[in-house]
Each structure stands twice: as structure tokens, then as C-alpha cells.
Short mmCIF file of C-alpha atoms in Angstrom, two decimals:
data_model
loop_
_atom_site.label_atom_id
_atom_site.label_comp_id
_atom_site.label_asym_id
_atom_site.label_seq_id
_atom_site.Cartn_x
_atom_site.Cartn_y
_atom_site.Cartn_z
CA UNK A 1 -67.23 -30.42 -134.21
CA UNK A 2 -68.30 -31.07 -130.70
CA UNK A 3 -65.62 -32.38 -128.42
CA UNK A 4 -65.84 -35.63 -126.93
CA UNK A 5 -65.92 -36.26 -122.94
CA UNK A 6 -62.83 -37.75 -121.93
CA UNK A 7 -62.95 -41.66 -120.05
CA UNK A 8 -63.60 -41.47 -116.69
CA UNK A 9 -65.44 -37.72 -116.40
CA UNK A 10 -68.53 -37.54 -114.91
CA UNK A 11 -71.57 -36.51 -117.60
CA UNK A 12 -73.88 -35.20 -114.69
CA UNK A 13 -73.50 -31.62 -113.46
CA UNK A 14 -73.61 -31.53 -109.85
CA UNK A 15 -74.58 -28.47 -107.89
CA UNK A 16 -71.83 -26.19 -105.99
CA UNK A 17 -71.71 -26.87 -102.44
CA UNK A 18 -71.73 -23.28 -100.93
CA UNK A 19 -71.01 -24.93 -96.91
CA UNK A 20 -74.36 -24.21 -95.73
CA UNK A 21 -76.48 -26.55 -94.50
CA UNK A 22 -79.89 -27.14 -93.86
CA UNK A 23 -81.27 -25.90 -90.68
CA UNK A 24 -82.01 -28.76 -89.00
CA UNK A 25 -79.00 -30.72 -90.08
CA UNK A 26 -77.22 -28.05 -88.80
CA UNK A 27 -78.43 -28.09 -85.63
CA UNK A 28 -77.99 -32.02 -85.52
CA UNK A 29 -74.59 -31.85 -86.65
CA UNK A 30 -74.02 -29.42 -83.31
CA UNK A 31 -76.18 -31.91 -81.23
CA UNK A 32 -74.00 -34.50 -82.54
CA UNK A 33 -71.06 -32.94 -81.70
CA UNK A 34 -72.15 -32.42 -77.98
CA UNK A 35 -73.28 -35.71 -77.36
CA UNK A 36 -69.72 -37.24 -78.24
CA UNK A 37 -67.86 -34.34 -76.70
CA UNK A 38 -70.09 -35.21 -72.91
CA UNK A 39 -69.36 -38.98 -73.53
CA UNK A 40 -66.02 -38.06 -73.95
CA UNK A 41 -65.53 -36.40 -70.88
CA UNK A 42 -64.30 -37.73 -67.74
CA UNK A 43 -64.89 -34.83 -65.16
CA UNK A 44 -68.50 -35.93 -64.90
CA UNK A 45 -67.25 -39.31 -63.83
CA UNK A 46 -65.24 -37.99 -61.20
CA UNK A 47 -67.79 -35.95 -59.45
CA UNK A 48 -69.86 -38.68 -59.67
CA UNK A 49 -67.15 -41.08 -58.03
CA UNK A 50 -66.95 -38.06 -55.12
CA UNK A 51 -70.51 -37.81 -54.78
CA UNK A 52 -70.71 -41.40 -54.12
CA UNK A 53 -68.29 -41.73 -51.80
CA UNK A 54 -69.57 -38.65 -49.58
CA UNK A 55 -72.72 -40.71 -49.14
CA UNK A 56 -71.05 -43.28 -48.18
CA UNK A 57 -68.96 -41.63 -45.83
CA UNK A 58 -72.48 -39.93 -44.65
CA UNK A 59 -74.24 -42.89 -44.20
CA UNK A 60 -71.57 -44.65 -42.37
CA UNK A 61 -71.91 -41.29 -39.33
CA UNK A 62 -75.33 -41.52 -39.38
CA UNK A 63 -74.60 -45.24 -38.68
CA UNK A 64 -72.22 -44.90 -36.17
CA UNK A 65 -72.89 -42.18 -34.75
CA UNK A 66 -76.64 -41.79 -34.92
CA UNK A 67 -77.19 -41.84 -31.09
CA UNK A 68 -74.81 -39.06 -30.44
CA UNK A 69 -76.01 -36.76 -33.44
CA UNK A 70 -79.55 -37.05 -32.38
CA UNK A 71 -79.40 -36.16 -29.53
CA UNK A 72 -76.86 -32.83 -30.61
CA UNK A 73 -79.68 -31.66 -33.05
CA UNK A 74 -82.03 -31.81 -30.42
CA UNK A 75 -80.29 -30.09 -28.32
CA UNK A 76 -79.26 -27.31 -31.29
CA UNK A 77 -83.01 -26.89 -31.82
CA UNK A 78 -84.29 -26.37 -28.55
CA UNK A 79 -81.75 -23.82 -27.33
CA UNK A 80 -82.69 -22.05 -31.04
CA UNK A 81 -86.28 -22.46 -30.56
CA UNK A 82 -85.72 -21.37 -27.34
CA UNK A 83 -83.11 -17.97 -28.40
CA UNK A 84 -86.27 -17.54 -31.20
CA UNK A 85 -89.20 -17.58 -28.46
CA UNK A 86 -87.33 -14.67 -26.29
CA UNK A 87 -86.57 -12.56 -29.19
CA UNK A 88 -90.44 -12.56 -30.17
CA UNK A 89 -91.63 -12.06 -26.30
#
């Protein structure tokens, strides 16, 4: 006589899982991963933050200072245009 399923125990047979997925939901589950490990992050953030405030800080010479570096790279460039000119000669 056959025996009877117990209450409660699933009739369907399910397939093994062996761990290996699909390749492309493998490669989403690592794309997945990477995208919440850069959001996580905070170094990002930071160099943003410096880059930021070195334009700032670069802007605010240029600014001030405008006059005075002007007239320094002109200077610079003629005496290297000048320096190139002999070698050449």
C-alpha cells in the first residue's frame, strides 16, 4: 500500500539549485553590487568637496590678482620665446 504524504509537504518536485546562475543575472547581480558599493562610498564626495574648493580658491587669484598674474605670464613667455628664438638662430 502506497504511503500517504504527510500535512503540510509540498506534492511538487522542485529542481536542485546547483548556485549557478544565469549569465546575465550574474552579471547584474555584480552590477548591482557595484552600484550600491559607489553610492556607498564617501571618498568620491570628498574629492569632490576639494575639487570645489580649489576652484574657488583659483577663481578668487585670478580675481584678485589678475592684473599682477598677467602681466607675470607675459613676461614668462616672452623671455621663453625669446631663450627659444636664440637656441634656433
Amino acid at each position: 500500500m502506497p504511503e500517504t504524504i504527510p500535512a503540510g509537504v509540498a506534492t511538487r518536485v522542485r529542481p536542485v539549485y546547483s548556485g549557478a546562475l544565469p549569465a546575465r543575472a550574474f552579471m547584474e547581480s555584480i552590477m548591482n553590487a557595484k552600484i550600491r558599493r559607489f553610492f556607498a562610498e564617501e571618498d568620491g564626495v570628498t574629492a569632490l568637496e576639494y575639487g570645489l574648493l580649489a576652484a574657488v580658491v583659483a577663481g578668487a587669484l585670478v580675481v584678485v590678482a589678475g592684473p599682477a598674474l598677467r602681466g607675470f605670464f607675459t613676461a614668462l613667455f616672452a623671455q621663453l620665446t625669446a631663450a627659444v628664438t636664440a637656441a634656433f638662430a
